[in-house]
CSV table of C-alpha atoms and ligand atoms in Angstrom, one decimal:
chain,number,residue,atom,x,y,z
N,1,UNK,CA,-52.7,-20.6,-22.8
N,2,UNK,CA,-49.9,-22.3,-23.8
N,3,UNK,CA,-46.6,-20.1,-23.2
N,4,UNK,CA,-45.1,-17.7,-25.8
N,5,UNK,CA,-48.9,-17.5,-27.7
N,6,UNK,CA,-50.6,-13.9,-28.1
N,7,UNK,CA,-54.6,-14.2,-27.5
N,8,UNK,CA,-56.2,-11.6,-29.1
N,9,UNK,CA,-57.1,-10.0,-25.6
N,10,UNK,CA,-53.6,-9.9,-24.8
N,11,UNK,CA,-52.9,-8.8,-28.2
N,12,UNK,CA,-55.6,-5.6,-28.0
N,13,UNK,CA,-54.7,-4.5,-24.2
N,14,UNK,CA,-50.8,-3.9,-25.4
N,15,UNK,CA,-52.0,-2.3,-28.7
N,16,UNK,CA,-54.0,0.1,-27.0
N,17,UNK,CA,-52.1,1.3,-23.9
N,18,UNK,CA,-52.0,4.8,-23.3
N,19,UNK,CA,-54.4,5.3,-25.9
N,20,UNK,CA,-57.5,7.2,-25.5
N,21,UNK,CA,-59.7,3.4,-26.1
N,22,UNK,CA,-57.2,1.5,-24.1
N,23,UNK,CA,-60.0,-0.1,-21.9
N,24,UNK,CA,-63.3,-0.2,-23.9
N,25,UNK,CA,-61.9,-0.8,-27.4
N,26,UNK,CA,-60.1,-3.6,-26.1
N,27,UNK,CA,-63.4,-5.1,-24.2
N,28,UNK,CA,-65.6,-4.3,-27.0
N,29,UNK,CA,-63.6,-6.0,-29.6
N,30,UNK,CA,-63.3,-9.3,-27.2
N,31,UNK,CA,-66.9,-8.7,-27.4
N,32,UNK,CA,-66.9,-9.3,-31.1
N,33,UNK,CA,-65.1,-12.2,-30.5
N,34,UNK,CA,-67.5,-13.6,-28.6
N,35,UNK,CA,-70.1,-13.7,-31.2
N,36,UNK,CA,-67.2,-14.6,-33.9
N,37,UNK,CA,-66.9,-17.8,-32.0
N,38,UNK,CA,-70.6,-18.4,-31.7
N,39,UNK,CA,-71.1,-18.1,-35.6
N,40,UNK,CA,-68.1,-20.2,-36.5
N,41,UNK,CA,-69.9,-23.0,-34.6
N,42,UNK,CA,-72.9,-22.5,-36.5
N,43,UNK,CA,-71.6,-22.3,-40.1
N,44,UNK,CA,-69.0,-25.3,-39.1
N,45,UNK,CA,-72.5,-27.6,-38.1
N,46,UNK,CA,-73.6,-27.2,-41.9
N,47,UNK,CA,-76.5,-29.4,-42.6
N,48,UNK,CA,-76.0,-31.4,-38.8
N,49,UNK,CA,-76.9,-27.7,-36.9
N,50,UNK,CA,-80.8,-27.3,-38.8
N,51,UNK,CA,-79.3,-23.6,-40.3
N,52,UNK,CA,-79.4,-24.0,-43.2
N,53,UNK,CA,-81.5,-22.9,-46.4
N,54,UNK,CA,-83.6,-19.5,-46.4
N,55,UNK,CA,-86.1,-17.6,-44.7
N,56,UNK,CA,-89.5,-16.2,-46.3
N,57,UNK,CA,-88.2,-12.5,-45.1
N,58,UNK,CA,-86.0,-10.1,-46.9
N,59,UNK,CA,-83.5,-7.6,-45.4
N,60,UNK,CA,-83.9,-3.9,-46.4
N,61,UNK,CA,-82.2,-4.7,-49.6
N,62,UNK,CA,-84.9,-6.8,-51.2
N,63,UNK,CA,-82.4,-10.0,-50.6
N,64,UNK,CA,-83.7,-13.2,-49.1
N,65,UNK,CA,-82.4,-13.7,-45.5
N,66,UNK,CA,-80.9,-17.0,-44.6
N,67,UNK,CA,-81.2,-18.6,-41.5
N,68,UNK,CA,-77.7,-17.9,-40.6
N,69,UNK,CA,-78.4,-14.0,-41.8
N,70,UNK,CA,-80.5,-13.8,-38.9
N,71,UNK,CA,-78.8,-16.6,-36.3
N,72,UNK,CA,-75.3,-14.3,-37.3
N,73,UNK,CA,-77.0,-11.0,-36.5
N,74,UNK,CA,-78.8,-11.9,-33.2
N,75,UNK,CA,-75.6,-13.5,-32.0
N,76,UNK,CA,-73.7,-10.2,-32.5
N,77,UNK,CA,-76.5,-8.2,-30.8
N,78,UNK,CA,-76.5,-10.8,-27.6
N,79,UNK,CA,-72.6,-10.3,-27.4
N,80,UNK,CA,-72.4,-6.3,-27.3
N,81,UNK,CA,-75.2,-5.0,-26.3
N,82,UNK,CA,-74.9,-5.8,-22.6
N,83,UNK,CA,-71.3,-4.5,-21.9
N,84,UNK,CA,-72.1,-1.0,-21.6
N,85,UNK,CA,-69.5,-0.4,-24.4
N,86,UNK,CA,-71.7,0.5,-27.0
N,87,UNK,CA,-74.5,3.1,-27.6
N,88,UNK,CA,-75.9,1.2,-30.8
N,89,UNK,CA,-75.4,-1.3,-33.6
N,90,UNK,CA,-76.3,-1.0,-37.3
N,91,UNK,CA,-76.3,-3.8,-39.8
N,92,UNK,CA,-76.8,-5.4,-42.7
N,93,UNK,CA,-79.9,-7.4,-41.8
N,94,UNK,CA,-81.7,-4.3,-40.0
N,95,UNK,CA,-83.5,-2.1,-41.4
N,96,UNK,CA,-82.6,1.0,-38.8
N,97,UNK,CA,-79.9,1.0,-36.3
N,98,UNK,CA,-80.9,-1.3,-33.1
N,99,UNK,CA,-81.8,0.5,-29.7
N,100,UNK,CA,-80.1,-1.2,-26.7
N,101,UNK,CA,-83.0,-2.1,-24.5
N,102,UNK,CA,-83.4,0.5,-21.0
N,103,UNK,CA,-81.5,-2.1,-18.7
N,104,UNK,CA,-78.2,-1.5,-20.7
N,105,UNK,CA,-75.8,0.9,-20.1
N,106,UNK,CA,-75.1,3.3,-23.2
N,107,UNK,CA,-71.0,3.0,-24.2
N,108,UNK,CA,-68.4,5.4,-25.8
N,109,UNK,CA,-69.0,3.4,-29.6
N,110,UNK,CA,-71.1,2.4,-32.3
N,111,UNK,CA,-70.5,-1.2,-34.0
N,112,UNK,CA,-71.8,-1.7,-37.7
N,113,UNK,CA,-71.6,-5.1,-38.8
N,114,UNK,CA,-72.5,-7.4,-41.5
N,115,UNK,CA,-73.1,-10.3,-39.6
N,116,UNK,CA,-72.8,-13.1,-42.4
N,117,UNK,CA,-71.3,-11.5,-45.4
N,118,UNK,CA,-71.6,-14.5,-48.6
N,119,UNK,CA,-74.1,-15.9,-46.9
N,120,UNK,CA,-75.4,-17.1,-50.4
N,121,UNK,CA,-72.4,-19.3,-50.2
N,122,UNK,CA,-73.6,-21.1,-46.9
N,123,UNK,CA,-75.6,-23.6,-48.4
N,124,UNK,CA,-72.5,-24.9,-50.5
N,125,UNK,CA,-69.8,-25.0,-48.1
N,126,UNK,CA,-68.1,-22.0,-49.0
N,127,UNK,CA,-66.4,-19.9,-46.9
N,128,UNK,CA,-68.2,-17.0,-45.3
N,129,UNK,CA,-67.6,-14.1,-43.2
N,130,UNK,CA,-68.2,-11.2,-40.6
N,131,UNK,CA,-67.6,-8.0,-40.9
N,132,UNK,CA,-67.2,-5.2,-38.7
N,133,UNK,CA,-66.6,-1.6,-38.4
N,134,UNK,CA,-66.0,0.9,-35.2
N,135,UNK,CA,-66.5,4.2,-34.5
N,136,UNK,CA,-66.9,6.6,-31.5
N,137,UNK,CA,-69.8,8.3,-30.3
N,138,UNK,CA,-69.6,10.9,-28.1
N,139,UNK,CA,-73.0,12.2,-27.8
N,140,UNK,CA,-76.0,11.8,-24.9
N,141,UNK,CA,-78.7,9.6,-25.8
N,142,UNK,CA,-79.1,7.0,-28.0
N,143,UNK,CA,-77.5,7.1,-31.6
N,144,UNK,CA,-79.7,8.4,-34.3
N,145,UNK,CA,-79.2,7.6,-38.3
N,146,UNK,CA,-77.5,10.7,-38.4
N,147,UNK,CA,-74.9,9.8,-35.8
N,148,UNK,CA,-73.7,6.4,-38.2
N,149,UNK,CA,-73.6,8.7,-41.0
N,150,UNK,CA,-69.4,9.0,-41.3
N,151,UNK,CA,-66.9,8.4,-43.2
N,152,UNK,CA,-64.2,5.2,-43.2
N,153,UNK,CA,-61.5,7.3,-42.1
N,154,UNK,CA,-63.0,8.3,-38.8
N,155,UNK,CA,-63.7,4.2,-37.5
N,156,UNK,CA,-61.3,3.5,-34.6
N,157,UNK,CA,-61.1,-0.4,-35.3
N,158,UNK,CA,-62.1,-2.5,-37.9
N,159,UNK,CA,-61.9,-6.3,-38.7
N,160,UNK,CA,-63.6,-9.3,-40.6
N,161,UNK,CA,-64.2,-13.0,-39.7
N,162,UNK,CA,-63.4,-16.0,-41.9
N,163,UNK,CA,-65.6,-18.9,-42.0
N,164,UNK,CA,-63.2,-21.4,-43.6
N,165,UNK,CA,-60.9,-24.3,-43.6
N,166,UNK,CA,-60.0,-22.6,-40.4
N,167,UNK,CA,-61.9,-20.1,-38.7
N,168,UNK,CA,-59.7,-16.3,-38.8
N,169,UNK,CA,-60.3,-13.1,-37.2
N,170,UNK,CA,-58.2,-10.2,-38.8
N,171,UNK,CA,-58.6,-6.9,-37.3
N,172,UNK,CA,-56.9,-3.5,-37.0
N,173,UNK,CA,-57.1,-0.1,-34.3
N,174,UNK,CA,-55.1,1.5,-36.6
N,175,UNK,CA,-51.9,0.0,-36.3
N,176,UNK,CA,-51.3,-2.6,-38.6
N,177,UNK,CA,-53.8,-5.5,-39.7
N,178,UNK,CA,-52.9,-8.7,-37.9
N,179,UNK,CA,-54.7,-11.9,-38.3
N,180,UNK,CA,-55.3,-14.4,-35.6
N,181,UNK,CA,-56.8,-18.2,-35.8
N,182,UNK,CA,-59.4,-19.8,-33.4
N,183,UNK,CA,-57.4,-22.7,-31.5
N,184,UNK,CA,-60.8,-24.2,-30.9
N,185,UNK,CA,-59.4,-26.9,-28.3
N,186,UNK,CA,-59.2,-23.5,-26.1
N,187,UNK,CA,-61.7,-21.5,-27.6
N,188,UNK,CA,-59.3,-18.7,-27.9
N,189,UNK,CA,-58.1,-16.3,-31.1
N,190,UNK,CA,-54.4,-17.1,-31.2
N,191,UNK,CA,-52.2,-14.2,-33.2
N,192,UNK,CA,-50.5,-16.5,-36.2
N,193,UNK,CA,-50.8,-13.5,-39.1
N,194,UNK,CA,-49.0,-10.2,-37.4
N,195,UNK,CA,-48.0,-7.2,-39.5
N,196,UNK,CA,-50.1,-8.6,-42.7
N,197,UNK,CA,-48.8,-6.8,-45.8
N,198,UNK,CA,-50.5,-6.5,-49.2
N,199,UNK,CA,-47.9,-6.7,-51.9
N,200,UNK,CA,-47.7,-3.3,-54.0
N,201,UNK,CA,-48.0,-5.3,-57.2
N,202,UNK,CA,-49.8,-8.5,-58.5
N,203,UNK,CA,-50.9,-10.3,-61.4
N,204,UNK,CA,-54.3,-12.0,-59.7
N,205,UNK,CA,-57.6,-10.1,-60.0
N,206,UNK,CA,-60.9,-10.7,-58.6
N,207,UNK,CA,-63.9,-10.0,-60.5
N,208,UNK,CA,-67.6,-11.4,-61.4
N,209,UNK,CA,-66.9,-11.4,-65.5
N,210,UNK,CA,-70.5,-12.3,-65.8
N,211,UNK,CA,-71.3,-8.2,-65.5
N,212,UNK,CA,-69.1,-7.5,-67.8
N,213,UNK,CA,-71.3,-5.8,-70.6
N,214,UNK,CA,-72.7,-3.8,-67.8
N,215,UNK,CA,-69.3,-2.2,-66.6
N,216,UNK,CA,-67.9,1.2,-67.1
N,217,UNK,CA,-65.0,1.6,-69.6
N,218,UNK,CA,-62.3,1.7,-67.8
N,219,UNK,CA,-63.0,-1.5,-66.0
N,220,UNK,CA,-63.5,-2.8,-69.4
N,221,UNK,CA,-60.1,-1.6,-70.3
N,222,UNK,CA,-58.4,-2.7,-67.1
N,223,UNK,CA,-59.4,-6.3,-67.4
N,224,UNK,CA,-59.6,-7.0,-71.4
N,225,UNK,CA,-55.5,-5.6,-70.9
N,226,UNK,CA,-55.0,-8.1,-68.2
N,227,UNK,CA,-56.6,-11.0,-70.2
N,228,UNK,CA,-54.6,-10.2,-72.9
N,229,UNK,CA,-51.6,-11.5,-71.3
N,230,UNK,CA,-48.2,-11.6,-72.5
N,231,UNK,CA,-50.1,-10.5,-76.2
N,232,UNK,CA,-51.0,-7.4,-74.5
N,233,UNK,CA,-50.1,-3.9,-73.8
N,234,UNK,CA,-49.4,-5.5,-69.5
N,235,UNK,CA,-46.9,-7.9,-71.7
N,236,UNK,CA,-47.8,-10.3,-68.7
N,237,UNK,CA,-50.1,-13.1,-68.0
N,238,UNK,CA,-52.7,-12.5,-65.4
N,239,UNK,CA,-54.6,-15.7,-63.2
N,240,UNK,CA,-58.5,-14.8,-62.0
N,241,UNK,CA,-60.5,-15.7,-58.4
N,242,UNK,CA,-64.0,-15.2,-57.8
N,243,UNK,CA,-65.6,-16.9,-54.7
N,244,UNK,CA,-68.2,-14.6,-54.1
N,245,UNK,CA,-67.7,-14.0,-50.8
N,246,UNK,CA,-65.9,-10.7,-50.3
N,247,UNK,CA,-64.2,-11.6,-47.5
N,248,UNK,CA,-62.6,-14.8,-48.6
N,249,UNK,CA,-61.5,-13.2,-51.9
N,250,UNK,CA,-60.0,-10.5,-49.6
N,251,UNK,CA,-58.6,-12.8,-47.0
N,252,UNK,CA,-56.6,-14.0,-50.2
N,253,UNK,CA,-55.7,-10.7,-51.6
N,254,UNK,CA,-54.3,-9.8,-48.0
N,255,UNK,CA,-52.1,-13.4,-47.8
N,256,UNK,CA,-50.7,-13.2,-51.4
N,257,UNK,CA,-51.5,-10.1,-53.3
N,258,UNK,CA,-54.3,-8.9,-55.8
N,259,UNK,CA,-56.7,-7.4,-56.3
N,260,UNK,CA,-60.4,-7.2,-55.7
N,261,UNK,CA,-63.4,-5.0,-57.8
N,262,UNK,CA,-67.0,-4.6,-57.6
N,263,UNK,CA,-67.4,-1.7,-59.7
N,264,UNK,CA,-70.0,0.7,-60.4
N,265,UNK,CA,-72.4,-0.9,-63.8
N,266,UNK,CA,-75.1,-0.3,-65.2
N,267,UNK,CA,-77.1,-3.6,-64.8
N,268,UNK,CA,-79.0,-2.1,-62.3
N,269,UNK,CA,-79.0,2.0,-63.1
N,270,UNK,CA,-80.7,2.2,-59.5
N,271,UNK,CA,-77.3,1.1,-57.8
N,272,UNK,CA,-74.1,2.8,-57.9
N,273,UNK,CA,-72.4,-0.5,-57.0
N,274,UNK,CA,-73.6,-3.8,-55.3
N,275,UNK,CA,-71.8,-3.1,-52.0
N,276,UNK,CA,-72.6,-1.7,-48.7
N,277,UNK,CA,-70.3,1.3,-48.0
N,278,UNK,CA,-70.9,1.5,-44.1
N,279,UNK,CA,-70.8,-2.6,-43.0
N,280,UNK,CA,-68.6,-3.9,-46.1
N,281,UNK,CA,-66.4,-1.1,-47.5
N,282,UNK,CA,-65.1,0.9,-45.1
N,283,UNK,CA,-64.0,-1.9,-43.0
N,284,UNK,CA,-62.3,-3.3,-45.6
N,285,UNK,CA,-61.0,-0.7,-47.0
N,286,UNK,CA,-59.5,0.1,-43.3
N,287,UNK,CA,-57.9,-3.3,-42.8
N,288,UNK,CA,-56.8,-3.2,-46.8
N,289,UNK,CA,-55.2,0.4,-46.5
N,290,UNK,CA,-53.6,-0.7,-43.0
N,291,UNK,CA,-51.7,-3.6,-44.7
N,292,UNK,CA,-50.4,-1.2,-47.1
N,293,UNK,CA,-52.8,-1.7,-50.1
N,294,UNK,CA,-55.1,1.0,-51.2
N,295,UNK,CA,-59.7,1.1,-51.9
N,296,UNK,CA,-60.9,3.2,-54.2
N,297,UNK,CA,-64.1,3.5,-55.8
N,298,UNK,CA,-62.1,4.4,-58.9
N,299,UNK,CA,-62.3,7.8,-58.2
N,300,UNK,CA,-61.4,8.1,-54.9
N,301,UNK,CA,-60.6,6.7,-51.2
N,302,UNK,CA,-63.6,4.8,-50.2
N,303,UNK,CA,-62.9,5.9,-46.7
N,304,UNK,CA,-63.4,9.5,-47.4
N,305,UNK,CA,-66.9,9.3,-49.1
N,306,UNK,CA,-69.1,11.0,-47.3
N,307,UNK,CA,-71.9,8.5,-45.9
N,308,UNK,CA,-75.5,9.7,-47.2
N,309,UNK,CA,-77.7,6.7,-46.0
N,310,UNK,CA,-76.9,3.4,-43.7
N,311,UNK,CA,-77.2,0.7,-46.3
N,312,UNK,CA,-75.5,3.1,-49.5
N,313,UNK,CA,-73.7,0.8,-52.2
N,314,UNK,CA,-70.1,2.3,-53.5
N,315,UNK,CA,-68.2,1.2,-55.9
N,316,UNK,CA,-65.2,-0.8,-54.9
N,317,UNK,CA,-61.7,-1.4,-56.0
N,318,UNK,CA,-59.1,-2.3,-53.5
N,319,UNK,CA,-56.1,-4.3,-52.6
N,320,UNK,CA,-52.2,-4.0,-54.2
N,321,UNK,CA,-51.8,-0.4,-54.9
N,322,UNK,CA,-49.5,-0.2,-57.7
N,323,UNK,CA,-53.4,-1.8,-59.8
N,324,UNK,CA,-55.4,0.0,-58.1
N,325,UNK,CA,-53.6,3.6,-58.7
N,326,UNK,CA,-53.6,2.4,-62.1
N,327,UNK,CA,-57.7,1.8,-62.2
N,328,UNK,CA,-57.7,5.2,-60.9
N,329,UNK,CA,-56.0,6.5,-63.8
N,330,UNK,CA,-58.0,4.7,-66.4
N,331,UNK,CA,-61.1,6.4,-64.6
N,332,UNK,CA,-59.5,9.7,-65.0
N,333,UNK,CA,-58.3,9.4,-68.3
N,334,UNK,CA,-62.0,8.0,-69.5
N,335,UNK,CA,-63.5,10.8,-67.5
N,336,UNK,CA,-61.4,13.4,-69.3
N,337,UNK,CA,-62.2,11.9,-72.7
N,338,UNK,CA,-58.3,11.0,-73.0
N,339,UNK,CA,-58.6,7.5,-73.1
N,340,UNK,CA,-57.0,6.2,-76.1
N,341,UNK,CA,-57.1,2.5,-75.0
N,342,UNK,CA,-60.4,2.3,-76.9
N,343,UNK,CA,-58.8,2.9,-80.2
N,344,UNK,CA,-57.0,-0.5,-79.9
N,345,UNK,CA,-57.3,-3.7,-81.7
N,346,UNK,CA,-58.8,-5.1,-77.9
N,347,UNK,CA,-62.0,-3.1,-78.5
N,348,UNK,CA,-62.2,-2.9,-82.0
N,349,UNK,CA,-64.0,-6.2,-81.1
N,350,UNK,CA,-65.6,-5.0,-78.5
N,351,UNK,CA,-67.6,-2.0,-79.8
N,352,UNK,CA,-70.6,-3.1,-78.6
N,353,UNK,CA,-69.5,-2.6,-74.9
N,354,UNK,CA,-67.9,0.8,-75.9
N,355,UNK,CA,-70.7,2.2,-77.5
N,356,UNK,CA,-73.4,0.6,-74.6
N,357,UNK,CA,-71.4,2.0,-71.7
N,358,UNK,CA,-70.8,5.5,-73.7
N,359,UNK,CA,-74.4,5.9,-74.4
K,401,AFP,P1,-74.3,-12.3,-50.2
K,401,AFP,O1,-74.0,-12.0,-48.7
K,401,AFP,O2,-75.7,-11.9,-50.5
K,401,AFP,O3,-74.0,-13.7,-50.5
K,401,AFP,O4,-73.5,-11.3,-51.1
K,401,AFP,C1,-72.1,-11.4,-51.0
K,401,AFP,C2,-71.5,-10.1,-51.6
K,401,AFP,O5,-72.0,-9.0,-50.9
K,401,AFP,C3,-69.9,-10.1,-51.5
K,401,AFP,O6,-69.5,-10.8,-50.4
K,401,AFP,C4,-69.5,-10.8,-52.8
K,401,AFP,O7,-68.3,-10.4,-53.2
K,401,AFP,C5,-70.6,-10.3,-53.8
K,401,AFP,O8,-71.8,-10.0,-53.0
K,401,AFP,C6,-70.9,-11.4,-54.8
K,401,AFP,O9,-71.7,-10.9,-55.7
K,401,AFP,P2,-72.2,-11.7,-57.0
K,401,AFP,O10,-73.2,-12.7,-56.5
K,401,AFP,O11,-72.7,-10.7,-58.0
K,401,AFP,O12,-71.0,-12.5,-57.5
């Protein structure tokens, strides 16, 4: 290590002295690491490594695994399980939480992870991710559902990987969110981000506009305002991002501002949302709140929802505050049938979203 540089090791072990998780925390998230590094040499392979493209299986979602889906998730499993510092892992590409064979030693926490989150984006070179998310578990035995089932605000640690120009690890134990980058010439997480901070206001806003129609009102409100520019009741101009990858559209939000919304529509009445509360939100919503932004499903902290199934979708809403307390208050107004937004000239045009998300 070259002198005066903070590895993430060195990093964790002073952020969690004299805590109750200064040893295993610290371990397991070097753990994480680990399989971090592993997957950023896969995706940086592309075509060269043979991972690419699809597999004929589908995770529990109904969504076509890719190769990397699966190379991502066995990677994480090979780095954590040994260590005796968990006592399971959920994720994305499982169908149930995973049972740590006998010969492992049962740990103090469970780890629920998407292991390649945009993997959709692989086979185009975009930048993809890992996510993970922390909690304790203080029971005997091994986990059971039941046992994953809790909210954001109880995870002790949560982080994401980027997959990009350069590979980034940004993570939190509830101090802060600080963002590191791999040095690969030696093979270490080096901190380069520390104290990230969200920016309480913006004028950039991430969202798929194809799923417009399907959106509730207020969202409708919130983004036909913020298109209207300088000509509109924001009397500002507003830019758009959507990469379609959660965690490079967040990785943005946390170096410049924004903010960032897969709401709740109607495109698909069986889903309240496309995202995965347990391995996508809450972790997110933990590193976003910890850089001072706020997630909300548009009616409330997505960290206190109350988990009622492993792979539940939520609504989500998060990043610079000052946009996303007002979201919440165009969902309360709508909700309390106050919303006089839909009286003006910007829906007048638009009746036929009004009257389709009303009915
Ligand atoms: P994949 O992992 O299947 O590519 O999904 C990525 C994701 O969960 C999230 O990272 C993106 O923000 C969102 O889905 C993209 O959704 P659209 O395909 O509807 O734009």
């Amino acid at each position: 290590m070259q002198s005066g540089r903070t590895t993430v090791s060195k990093f964790l072990i002073e952020q969690l002295h004299g805590t109750d998780d200064q040893a295993d925390l610290a371990a397991l998230l070097v753990d994480v690491t680990a399989a971090v590094k592993a997957i950023s040499a896969m995706t940086s392979k592309g075509a060269l490594g043979g991972f690419l493209g699809a597999l004929d299986t589908q995770n529990v979602q109904g969504e076509v695994q890719k190769k990397l889906d699966v190379l991502s998730n066995d990677a994480m499993i090979q780095a954590c399980e040994w260590g005796g510092l968990v006592a399971g892992m959920a994720s994305e590409e499982m169908d149930d939480p995973y049972t740590l064979p006998k010969e492992f030693e049962r740990g103090p926490y469970l780890l629920i992870f998407d292991p390649l989150d945009g993997s959709s984006n692989t086979d185009v070179n975009v930048s993809v991710g890992t996510i993970f998310s922390v909690l304790r578990h203080t029971k005997i035995g091994d986990p059971t559902v039941a046992d994953y089932l809790r909210p954001g605000v109880e995870q002790v640690a949560a982080g994401y990987a980027i997959y990009g120009p350069s590979t980034m690890l940004v993570l939190t134990v509830g101090k802060g969110t600080h963002g590191f980058t791999l040095d690969r010439e030696i093979g270490n997480f080096v901190l380069t981000h520390p104290d990230l901070k969200i920016p309480a206001d913006t004028s950039e806003f991430a969202i798929n506009t194809s799923n417009e129609r399907f959106w509730e009102p207020p969202v409708q409100r919130y983004v036909a305002e913020a298109k209207a520019g300088k000509t509109g009741p924001r009397e500002r101009d507003f830019n758009t991002r959507w990469i379609a990858s959660m965690v490079a559209d967040v990785h943005r939000i946390l170096m410049r501002g924004g903010i960032f919304m897969y709401p709740k529509d109607t495109k698909d009445p069986s889903k309240p949302g496309r995202l995965r509360l347990m391995y996508e939100a809450n972790p997110i919503g933990m590193i976003v709140e910890q850089a001072g932004g706020a997630a909300s499903t548009g009616r409330g902290r997505i960290l206190e929802v109350q988990p009622t199934s492993l792979h539940q979708r939520v609504p989500v809403m998060l990043g610079s505050k000052n946009e996303i307390a007002r979201l919440e208050r165009y969902h309360a107004e709508y909700d309390r049938g106050e919303d006089k937004a839909f009286d003006s000239p910007l829906f007048k045009e638009r009746s036929l979203y009004r009257d389709e998300a009303r009915s």
